[in-house]
mmCIF file of C-alpha atoms in Angstrom:
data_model
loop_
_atom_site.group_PDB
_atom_site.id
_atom_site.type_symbol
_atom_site.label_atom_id
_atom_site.label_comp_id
_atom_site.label_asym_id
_atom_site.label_seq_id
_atom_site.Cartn_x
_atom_site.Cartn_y
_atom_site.Cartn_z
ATOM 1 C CA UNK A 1 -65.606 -88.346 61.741
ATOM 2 C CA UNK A 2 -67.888 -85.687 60.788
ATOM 3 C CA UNK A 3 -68.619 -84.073 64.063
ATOM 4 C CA UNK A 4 -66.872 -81.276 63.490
ATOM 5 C CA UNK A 5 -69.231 -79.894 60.681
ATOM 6 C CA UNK A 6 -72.604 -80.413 62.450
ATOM 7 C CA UNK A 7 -73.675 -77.335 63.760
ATOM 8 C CA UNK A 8 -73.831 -76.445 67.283
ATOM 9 C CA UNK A 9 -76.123 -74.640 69.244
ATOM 10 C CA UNK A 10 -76.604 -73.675 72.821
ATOM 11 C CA UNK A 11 -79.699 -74.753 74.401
ATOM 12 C CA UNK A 12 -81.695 -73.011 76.984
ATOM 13 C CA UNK A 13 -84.382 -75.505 78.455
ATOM 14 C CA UNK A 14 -86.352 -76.492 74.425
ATOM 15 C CA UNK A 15 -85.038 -73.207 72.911
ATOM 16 C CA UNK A 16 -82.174 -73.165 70.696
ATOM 17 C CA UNK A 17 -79.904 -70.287 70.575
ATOM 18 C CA UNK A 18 -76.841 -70.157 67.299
ATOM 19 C CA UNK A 19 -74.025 -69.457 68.706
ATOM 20 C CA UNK A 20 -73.800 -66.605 66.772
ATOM 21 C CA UNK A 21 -76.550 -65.230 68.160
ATOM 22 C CA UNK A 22 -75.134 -65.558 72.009
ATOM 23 C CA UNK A 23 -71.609 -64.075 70.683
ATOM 24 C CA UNK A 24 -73.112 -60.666 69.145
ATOM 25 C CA UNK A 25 -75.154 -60.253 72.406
ATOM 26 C CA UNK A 26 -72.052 -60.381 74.674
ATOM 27 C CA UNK A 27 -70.313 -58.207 72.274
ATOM 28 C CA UNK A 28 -72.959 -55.713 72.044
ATOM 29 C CA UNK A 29 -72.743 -55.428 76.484
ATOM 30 C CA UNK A 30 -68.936 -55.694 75.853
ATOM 31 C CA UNK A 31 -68.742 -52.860 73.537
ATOM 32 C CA UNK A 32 -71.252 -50.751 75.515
ATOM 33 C CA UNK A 33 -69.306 -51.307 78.599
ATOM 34 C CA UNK A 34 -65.969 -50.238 76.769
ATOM 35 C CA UNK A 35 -67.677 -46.944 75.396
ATOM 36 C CA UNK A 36 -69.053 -45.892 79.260
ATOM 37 C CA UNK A 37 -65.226 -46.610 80.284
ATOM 38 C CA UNK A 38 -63.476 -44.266 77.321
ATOM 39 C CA UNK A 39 -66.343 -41.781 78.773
ATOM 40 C CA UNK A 40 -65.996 -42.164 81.997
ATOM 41 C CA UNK A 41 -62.031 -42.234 81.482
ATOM 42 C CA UNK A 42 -62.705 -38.082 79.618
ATOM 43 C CA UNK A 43 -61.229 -39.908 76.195
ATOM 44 C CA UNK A 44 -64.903 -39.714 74.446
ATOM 45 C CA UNK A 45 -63.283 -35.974 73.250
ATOM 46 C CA UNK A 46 -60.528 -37.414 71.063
ATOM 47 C CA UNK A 47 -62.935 -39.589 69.077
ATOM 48 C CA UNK A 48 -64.184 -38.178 66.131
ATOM 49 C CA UNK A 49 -67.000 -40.315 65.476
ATOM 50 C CA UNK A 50 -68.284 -42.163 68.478
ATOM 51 C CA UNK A 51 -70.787 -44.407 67.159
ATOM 52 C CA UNK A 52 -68.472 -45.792 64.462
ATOM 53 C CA UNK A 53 -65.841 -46.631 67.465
ATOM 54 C CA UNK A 54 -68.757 -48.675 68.471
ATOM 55 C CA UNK A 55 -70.087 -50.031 65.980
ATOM 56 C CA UNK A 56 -66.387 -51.231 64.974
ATOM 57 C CA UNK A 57 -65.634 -52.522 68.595
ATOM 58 C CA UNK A 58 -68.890 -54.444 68.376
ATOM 59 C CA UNK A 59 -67.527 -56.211 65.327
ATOM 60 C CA UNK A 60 -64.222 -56.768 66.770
ATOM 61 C CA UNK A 61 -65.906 -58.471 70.238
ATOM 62 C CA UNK A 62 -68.147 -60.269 68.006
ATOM 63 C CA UNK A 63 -65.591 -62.028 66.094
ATOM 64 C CA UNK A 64 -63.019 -62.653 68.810
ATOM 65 C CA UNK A 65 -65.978 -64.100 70.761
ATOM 66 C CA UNK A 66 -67.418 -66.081 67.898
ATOM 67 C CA UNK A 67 -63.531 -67.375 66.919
ATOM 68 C CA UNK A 68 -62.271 -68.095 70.763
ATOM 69 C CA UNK A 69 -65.321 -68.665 72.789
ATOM 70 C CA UNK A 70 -68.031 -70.276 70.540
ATOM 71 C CA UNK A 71 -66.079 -71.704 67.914
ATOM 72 C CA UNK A 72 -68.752 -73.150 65.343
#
């Protein structure tokens, strides 16, 4: 009945990870592996502030991931 509000975490042998945790890690490799593809594509030139392109697609990854893929 009240399983959906107990919190959930992933487990890794005795360690507990929030899921959280897992989703902004996979969004921070996500969003550095989208940044070396707009360089690699030449596209790094039409940004005018590169770090806040990141920052921002870490946020987006982190909440798609968090939403979709480790739902709490």
């Amino acid at each position: 009945m009240f399983q959906e509000y107990l919190p959930k975490e992933i487990a890794a042998g005795e360690i507990y990870f929030p899921p959280l945790l897992i989703a902004f890690g996979a969004a921070y490799v996500a969003a550095n592996l989208t940044m070396v593809l707009i360089g690699r594509l030449g596209a790094m030139k039409y940004l005018y502030a590169p770090v806040l392109v990141e920052l921002s697609l870490l946020v987006i990854y982190a909440v798609a991931l968090s939403r979709y893929v480790f739902p709490a």
